[in-house]
PDB file of C-alpha atoms in Angstrom:
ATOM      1  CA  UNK A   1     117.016 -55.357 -76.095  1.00  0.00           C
ATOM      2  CA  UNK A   2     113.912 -55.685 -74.556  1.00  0.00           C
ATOM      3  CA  UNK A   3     111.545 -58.819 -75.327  1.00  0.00           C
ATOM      4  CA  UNK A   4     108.871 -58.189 -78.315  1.00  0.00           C
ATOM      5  CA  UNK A   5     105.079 -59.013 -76.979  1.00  0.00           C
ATOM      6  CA  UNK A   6     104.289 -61.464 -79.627  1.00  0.00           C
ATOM      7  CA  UNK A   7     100.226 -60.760 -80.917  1.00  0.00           C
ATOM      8  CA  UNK A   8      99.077 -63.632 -79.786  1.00  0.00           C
ATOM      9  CA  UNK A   9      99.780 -63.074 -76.494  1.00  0.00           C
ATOM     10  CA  UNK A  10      98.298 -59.629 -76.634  1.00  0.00           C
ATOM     11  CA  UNK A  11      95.248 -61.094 -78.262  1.00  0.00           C
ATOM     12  CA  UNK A  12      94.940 -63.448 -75.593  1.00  0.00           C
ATOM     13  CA  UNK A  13      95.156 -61.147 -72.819  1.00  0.00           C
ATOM     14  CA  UNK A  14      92.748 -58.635 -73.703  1.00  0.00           C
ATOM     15  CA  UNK A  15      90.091 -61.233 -74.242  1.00  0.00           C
ATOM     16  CA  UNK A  16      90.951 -63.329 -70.758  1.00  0.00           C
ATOM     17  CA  UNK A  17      91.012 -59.627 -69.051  1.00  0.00           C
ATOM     18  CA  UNK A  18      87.188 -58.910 -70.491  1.00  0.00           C
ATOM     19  CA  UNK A  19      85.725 -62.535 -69.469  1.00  0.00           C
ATOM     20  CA  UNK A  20      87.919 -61.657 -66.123  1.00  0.00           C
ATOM     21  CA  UNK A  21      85.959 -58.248 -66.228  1.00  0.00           C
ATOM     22  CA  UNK A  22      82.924 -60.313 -66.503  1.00  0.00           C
ATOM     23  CA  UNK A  23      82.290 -59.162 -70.504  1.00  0.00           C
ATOM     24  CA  UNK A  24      81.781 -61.652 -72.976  1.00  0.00           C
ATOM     25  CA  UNK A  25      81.305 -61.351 -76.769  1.00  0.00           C
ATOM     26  CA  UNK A  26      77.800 -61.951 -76.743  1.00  0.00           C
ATOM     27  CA  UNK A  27      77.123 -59.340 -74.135  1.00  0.00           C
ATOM     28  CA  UNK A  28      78.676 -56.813 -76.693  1.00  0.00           C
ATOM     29  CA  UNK A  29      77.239 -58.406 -80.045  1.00  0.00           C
ATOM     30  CA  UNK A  30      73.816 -57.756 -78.025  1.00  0.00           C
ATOM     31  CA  UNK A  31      74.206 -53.845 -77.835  1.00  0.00           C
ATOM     32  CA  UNK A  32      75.291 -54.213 -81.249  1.00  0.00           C
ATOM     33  CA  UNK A  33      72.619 -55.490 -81.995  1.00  0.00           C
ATOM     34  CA  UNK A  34      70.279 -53.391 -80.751  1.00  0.00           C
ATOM     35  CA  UNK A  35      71.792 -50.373 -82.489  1.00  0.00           C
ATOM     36  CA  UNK A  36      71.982 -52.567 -85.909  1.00  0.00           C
ATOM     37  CA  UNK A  37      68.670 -54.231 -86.176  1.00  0.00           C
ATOM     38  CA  UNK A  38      66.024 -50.814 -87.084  1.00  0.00           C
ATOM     39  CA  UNK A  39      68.385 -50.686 -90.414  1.00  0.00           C
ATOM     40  CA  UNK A  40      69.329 -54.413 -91.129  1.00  0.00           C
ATOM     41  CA  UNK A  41      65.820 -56.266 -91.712  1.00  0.00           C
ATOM     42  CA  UNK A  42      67.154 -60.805 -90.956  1.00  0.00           C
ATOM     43  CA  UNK A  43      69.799 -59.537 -89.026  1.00  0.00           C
ATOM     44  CA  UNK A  44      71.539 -62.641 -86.988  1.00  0.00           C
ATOM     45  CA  UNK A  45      73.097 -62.502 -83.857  1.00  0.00           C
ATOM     46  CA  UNK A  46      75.541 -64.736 -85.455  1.00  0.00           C
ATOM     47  CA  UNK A  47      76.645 -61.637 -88.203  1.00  0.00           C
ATOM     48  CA  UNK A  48      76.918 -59.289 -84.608  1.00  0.00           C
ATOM     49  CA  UNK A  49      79.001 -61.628 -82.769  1.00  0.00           C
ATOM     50  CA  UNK A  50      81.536 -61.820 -85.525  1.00  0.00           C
ATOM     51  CA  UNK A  51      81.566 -58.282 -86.006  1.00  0.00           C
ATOM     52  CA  UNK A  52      82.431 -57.901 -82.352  1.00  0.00           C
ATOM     53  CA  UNK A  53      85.192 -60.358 -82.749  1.00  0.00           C
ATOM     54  CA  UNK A  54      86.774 -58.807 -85.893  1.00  0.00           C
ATOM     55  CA  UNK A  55      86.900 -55.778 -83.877  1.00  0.00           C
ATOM     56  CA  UNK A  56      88.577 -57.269 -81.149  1.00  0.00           C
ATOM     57  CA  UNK A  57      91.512 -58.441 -83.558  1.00  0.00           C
ATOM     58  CA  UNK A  58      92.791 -54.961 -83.745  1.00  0.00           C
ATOM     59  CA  UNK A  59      95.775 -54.668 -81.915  1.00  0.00           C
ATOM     60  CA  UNK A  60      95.110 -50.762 -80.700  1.00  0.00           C
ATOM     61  CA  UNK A  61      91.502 -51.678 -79.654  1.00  0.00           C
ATOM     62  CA  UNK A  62      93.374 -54.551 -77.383  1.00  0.00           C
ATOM     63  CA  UNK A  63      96.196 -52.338 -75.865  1.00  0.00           C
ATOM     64  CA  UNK A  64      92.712 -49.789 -75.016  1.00  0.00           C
ATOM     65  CA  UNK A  65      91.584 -52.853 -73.074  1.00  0.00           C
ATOM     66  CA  UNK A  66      94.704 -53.740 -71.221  1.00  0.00           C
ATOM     67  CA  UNK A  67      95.487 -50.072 -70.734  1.00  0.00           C
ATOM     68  CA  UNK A  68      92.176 -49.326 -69.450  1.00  0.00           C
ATOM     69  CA  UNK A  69      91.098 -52.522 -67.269  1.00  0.00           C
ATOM     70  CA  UNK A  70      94.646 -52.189 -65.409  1.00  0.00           C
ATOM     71  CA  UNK A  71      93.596 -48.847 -64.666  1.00  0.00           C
ATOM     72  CA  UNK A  72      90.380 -49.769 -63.608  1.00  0.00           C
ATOM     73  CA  UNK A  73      91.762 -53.027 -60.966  1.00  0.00           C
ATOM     74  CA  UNK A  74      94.499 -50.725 -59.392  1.00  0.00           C
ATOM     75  CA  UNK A  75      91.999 -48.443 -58.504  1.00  0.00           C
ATOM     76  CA  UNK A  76      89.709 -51.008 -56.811  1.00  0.00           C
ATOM     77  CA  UNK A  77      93.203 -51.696 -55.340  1.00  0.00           C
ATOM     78  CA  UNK A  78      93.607 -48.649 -54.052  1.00  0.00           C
ATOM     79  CA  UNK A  79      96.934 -48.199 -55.687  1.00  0.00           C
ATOM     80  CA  UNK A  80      96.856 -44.910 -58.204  1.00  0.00           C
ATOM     81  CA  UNK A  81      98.132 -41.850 -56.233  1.00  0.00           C
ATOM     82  CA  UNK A  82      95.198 -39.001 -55.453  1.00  0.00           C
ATOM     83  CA  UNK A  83      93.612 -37.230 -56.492  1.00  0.00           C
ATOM     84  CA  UNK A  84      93.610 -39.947 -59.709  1.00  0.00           C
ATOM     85  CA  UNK A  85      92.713 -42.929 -57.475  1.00  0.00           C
ATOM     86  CA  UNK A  86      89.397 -40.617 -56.335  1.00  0.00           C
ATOM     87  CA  UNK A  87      88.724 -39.114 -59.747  1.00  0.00           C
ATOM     88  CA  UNK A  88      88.405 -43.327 -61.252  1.00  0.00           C
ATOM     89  CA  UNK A  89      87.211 -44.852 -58.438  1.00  0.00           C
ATOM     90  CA  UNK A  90      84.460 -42.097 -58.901  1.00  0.00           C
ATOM     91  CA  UNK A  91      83.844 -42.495 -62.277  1.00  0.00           C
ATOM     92  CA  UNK A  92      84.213 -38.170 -62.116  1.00  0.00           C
ATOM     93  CA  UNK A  93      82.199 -37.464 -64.933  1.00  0.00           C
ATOM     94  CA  UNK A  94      84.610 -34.471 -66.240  1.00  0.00           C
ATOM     95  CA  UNK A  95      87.198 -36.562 -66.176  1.00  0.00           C
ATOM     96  CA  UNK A  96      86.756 -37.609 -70.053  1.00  0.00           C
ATOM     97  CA  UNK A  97      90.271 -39.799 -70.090  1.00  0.00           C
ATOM     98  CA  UNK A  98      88.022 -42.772 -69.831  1.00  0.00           C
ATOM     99  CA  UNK A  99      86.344 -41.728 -73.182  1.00  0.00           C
ATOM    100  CA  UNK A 100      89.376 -39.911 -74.773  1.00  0.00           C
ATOM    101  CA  UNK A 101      91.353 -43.877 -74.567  1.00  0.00           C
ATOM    102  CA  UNK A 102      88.076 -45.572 -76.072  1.00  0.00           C
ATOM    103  CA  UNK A 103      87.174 -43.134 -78.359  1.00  0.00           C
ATOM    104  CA  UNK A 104      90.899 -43.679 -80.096  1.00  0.00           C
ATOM    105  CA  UNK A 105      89.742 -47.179 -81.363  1.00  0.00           C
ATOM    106  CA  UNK A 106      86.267 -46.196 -82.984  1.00  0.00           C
ATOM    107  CA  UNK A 107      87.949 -43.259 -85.614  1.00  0.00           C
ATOM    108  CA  UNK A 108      89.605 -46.610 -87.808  1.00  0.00           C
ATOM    109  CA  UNK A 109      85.017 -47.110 -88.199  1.00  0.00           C
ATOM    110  CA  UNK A 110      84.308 -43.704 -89.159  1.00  0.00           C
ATOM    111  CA  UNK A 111      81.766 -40.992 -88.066  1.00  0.00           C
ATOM    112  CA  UNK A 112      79.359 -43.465 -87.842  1.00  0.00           C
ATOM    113  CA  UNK A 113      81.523 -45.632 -84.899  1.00  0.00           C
ATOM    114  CA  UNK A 114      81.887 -42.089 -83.585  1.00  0.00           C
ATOM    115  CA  UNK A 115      78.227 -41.352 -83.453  1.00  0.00           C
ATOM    116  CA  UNK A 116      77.197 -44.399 -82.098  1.00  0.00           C
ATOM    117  CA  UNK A 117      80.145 -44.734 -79.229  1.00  0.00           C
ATOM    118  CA  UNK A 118      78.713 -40.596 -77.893  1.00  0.00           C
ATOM    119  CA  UNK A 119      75.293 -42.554 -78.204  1.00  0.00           C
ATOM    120  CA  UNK A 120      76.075 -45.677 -75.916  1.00  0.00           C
ATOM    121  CA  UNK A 121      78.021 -43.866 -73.108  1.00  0.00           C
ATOM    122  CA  UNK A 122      75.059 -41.315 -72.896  1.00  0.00           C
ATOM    123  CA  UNK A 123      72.835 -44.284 -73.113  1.00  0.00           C
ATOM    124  CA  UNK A 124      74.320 -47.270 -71.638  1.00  0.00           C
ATOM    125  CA  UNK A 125      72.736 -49.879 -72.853  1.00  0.00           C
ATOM    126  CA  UNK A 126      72.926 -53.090 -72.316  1.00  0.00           C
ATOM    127  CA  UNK A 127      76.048 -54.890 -70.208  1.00  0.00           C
ATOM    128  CA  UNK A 128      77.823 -50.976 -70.905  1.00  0.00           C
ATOM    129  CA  UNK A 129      74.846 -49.844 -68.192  1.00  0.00           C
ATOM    130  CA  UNK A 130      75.725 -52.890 -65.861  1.00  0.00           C
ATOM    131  CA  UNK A 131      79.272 -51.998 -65.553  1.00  0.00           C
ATOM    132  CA  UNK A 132      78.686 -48.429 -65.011  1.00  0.00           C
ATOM    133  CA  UNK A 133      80.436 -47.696 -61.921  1.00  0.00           C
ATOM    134  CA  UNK A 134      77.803 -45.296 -60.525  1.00  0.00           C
ATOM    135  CA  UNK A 135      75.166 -48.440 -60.858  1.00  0.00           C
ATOM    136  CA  UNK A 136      77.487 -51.664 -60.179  1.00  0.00           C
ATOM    137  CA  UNK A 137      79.782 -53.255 -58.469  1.00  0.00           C
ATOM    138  CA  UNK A 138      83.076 -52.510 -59.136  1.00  0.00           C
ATOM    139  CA  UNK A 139      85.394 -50.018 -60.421  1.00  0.00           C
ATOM    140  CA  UNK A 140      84.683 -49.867 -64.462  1.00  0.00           C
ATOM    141  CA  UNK A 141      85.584 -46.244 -65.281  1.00  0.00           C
ATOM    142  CA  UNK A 142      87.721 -47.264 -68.194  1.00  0.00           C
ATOM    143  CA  UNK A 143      85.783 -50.820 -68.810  1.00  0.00           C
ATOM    144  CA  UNK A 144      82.077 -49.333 -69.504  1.00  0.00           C
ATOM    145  CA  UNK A 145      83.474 -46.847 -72.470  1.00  0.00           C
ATOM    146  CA  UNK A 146      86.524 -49.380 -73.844  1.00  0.00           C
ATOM    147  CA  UNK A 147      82.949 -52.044 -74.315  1.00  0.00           C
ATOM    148  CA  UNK A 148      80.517 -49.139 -76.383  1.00  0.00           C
ATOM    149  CA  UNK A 149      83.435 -48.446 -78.222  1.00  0.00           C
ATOM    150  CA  UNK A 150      83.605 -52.068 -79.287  1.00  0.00           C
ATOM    151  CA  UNK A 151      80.362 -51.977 -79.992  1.00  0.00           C
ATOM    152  CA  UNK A 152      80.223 -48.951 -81.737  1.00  0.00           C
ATOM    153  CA  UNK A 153      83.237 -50.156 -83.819  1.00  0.00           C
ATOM    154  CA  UNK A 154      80.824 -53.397 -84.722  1.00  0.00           C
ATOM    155  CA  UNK A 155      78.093 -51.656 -85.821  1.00  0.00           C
ATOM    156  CA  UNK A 156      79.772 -49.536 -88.429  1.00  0.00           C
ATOM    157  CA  UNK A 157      81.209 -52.047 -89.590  1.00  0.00           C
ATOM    158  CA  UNK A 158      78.339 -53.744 -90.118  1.00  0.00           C
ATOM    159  CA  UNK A 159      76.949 -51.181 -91.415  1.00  0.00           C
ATOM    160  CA  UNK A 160      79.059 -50.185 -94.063  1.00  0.00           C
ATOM    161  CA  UNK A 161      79.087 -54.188 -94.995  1.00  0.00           C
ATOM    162  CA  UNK A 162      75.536 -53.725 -95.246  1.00  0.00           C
ATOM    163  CA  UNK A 163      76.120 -50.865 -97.786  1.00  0.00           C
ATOM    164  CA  UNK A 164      78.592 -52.790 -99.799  1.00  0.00           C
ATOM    165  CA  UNK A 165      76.253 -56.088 -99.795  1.00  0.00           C
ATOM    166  CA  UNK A 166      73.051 -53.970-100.915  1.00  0.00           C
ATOM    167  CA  UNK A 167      75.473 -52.186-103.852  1.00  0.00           C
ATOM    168  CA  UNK A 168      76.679 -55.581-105.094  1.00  0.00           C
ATOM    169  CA  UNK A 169      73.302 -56.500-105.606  1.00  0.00           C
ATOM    170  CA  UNK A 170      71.901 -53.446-107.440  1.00  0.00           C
ATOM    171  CA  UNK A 171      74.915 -54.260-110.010  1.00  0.00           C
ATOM    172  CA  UNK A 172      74.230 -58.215-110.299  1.00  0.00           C
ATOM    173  CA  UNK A 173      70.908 -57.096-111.452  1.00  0.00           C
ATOM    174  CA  UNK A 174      72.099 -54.312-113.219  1.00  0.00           C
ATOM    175  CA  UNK A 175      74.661 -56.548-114.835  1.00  0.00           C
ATOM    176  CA  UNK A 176      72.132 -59.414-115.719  1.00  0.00           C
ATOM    177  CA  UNK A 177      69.565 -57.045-117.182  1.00  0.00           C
ATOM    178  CA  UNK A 178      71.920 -55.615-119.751  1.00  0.00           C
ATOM    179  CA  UNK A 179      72.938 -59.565-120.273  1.00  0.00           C
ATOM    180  CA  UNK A 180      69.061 -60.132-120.889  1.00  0.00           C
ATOM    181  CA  UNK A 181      68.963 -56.886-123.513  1.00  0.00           C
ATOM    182  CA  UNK A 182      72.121 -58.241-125.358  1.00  0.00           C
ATOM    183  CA  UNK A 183      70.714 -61.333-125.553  1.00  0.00           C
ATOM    184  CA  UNK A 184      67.290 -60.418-126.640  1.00  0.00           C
TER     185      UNK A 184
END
């Protein structure tokens, strides 16, 4: 029977292969929170980098990083067979497997995630437009999408946390002022 890959280690791995990559948390808590802060008035950096980080705990979201950044290094290897090794190394823009294996990750967010993810790899904003292959050094194909879909995954989430916070609050005060009419 073959060995089980215990979490951990997968954890561990996708997060060395983005600082490898040369991605860190912040740089995707700082697209996140570009795309958060027109609808969260006080938002924190701090609230973005966690989202990004609960994110990244999701195993499929960290088998899309492995998957996609080993794609991405044999090619600057030269080791995929043609015409694949021309179509990454190119960054081919009809070749859509890129986006298909990123996009995977944001559905678990919702249309939101979705929106937002066909919004940053139109856009590139941020550390997604430094990694663009077309614009950087590098081969980051896979890399550019796996990182907006992150970040597109963050914002939802913190968006529909936002929506959840704001509804708890309309009931406290719903709650208390039908405590103050009993009382009175």
């Amino acid at each position: 029977m073959k060995k089980q890959v215990h979490s951990r280690e997968v954890k561990t791995a996708a997060l060395q292969r983005l600082t490898e990559r040369g991605v860190t948390i912040e740089d995707i808590a700082e697209v996140v929170y570009l795309m958060q802060a027109p609808y969260n008035v006080g938002l924190k950096m701090s609230s973005c980098v966690e989202s990004v980080h609960a994110v990244l705990e999701k195993r499929e979201i960290q088998h899309a990083i492995l998957v996609g950044t080993e794609l991405d290094i044999l090619a600057e290897k030269k080791m995929l067979t043609e015409p694949l090794q021309s179509i990454v190394e190119s960054d081919e823009g009809l070749f859509g497997c890129d986006e298909t294996l990123a996009l995977g990750s944001v559905f678990g967010y919702g249309s939101i995630a979705v929106t937002t993810f066909g919004h940053l790899d139109k856009q590139k904003i941020g550390i997604i437009k430094r990694l663009d292959t077309k614009r950087g050094s590098g081969i980051h194909t896979f890399l550019d999408d796996l990182v907006a879909s992150i970040a597109a995954s963050a914002s939802s989430r913190m968006a529909h946390r936002l929506r959840d916070e704001e509804e708890a609050e309309r009931d406290r005060q719903l709650n208390a002022g039908q405590n103050n009419e009993q009382a009175g």
